[in-house]
Amino acid sequence: MALLGSMNFAALTLCVLVLAAHNYQAQASSRVIFGKKNFKSFVNYNSSVNGLCATSVIIRGYKCQEFEVTTPDGYILSIQRIPEGRYGVGSNVTKKEPVLIQHGVLVDGTTWFLNNPEQNLPMILADEGFDVWISNTRGTQYSRKHTTLDSSSQEYWNWSWDELVTDEMPAIVDFVYNQSGQQKINYVGHSLGTLVALASFSKGILVDQLKSAVLLSPIAYLSHMTTELGVVAAKSMLGETLTLMHMAEFDPKGVPVVDFMKGICAQTGIDCNHLFSSITGENCCLDTSAFDLFMNFEPQSSSTKNLFHLAQTVRSGVLTKFDYERPDANFKHYRQVTPPIYNLSNIPNNLPIFMSYGGRDALSDVIDVNNLLEHFKYHDEDKLSLQFIDNYAHADFIMAVNANDLVYKNVTSFFKRQF
Ligand SMILES: *[C@@H]1O[C@H](CO)[C@@H](O)[C@H](O)[C@H]1NC(C)=O
Ligand SMILES: *[C@@H]1O[C@H](CO)[C@@H](O)[C@H](O)[C@H]1NC(C)=O
Ligand SMILES: *[C@@H]1O[C@H](CO)[C@@H](O)[C@H](O)[C@H]1NC(C)=O
Ligand SMILES: *[C@@H]1O[C@H](CO)[C@@H](O)[C@H](O)[C@H]1NC(C)=O
Ligand SMILES: *[C@@H]1O[C@H](CO)[C@@H](O)[C@H](O)[C@H]1NC(C)=O
Ligand SMILES: *[C@@H]1O[C@H](CO)[C@@H](O)[C@H](O)[C@H]1NC(C)=O
């Protein structure tokens, strides 16, 4: 039963993304029939236009620069910079504060640009005079290069979020820190972007180069996201574990994953048309065109090992490094028979943190957030801001049409308080 629970996260994430992708295909064909007249094009669909700047930023009147960052383990990541606001707004600010924005699992940086410039976080921050940086995790569409490995090889996908903590985020933060004249960085993470930050902070990683951190839909503990659907999907996934294990790249749009999910829907009679909300929670305020764009540009690949690592967190309720599931295998990697823990109580008490979480978030459950907050009991009172939004679910924090009013205005003023 414990093992069953462990598969919930992977299974859940899977369900939502895979089936959502399916629905998109259905919608796409109906759109051909009904035309595109209501479709707002904030993003350029031209498939020969490459890079996040070209698809999502420049077409809306913002400057944007593409960079590449190579991690110590050889991954070549694409990251983007929006140096100033629209039509040069804020270009006269002499010392611009850098902000680094990190997306969650199975999506990429495109996810921040699905709404119009008045509604999406990077552009709002650029218009407020910040120097905005967007990172894209290894394995996503613009970050699939490596110094020696091909993304079709198994070795390329041999990583979990441990490597994002030890190799990837430090390389990105170093790069942004240098590029912005060694100024401390304000960090924004959503979902997995919060877990990587929290785990890093607990090890003293990144903290010297960050000025503050905003954590949207924080995930660290995942034990309470238990839905009937999750249990059913988990049960089915257990039988498939071996097959999935061999699939080093976890491509939510790929045939093996899609077939597996179709099977679950057929067997259980679960209404797979509403999976996006059964998984992320009942999002209050998504624009349908943003949702369409999401289905076109996301979901993105991750590694199977990364999803297993997340699933282990669901099972144990304790945050540890990847568990190789056998004492000897753990010993080989860690010189101890159980994986080392990330003790979140070690996060420096004086690090300015702003957390925003939602009452309807099925992934970042309120009980789990409260468990996380137990570690902040001794945090300096004036360094911790908490915001709870009753009717928000997981995707609202990045895509809700009113996220600016409810969340981003607070984020901006939080950053400005750190000046
Ligand atoms: C797509 O972009 C390419 C390169 O910029 C351009 O040559 C081509 O005309 C574009 N196609 C469409 C349909 O806009
Ligand atoms: C920059 O220009 C805007 C409008 O042109 C002005 O409101 C603002 O005060 C200026 N900021 C600085 C730092 O000069
Ligand atoms: C995967 O990485 C681990 C270390 O993180 C290493 O021990 C193992 O041999 C690697 N496996 C493959 C197939 O490359
Ligand atoms: C940042 O600058 C330091 C000092 O000049 C240098 O050692 C380091 O390699 C640079 N890092 C990056 C990622 O550019
Ligand atoms: C985590 O750290 C806190 C404070 O340093 C300590 O009291 C607690 O025992 C540690 N937890 C574990 C599981 O090691
Ligand atoms: C968010 O902003 C509102 C309106 O300015 C304010 O009342 C509230 O205290 C802020 N919340 C946080 C956590 O900063």
Short mmCIF file of C-alpha atoms in Angstrom, two decimals, residues 11 47 49 120 125 135 138 202 206 211 233 239 256 280 300 303 317 348 370 373 411:
data_model
loop_
_atom_site.label_atom_id
_atom_site.label_comp_id
_atom_site.label_asym_id
_atom_site.label_seq_id
_atom_site.Cartn_x
_atom_site.Cartn_y
_atom_site.Cartn_z
CA ALA A 11 0.59 8.81 -12.08
CA SER A 47 7.45 26.18 -36.24
CA VAL A 49 10.82 30.30 -35.54
CA ASN A 120 2.04 37.47 -17.17
CA LEU A 125 8.31 42.54 -13.71
CA SER A 135 15.29 29.42 -17.13
CA ARG A 138 17.16 20.20 -19.02
CA SER A 202 18.57 23.59 3.16
CA LEU A 206 22.35 29.42 -3.74
CA LYS A 211 18.47 38.32 -2.23
CA ALA A 233 -3.84 5.29 -11.73
CA GLY A 239 2.02 -3.07 -13.16
CA PRO A 256 3.86 4.49 -24.58
CA THR A 280 -4.16 20.44 -10.57
CA GLN A 300 7.33 18.97 -22.00
CA SER A 303 13.23 12.17 -16.99
CA GLY A 317 6.63 12.09 3.47
CA PRO A 348 18.73 30.23 6.87
CA ASN A 370 1.39 23.41 6.70
CA LEU A 373 5.67 25.69 7.33
CA VAL A 411 5.43 39.71 -5.52
#
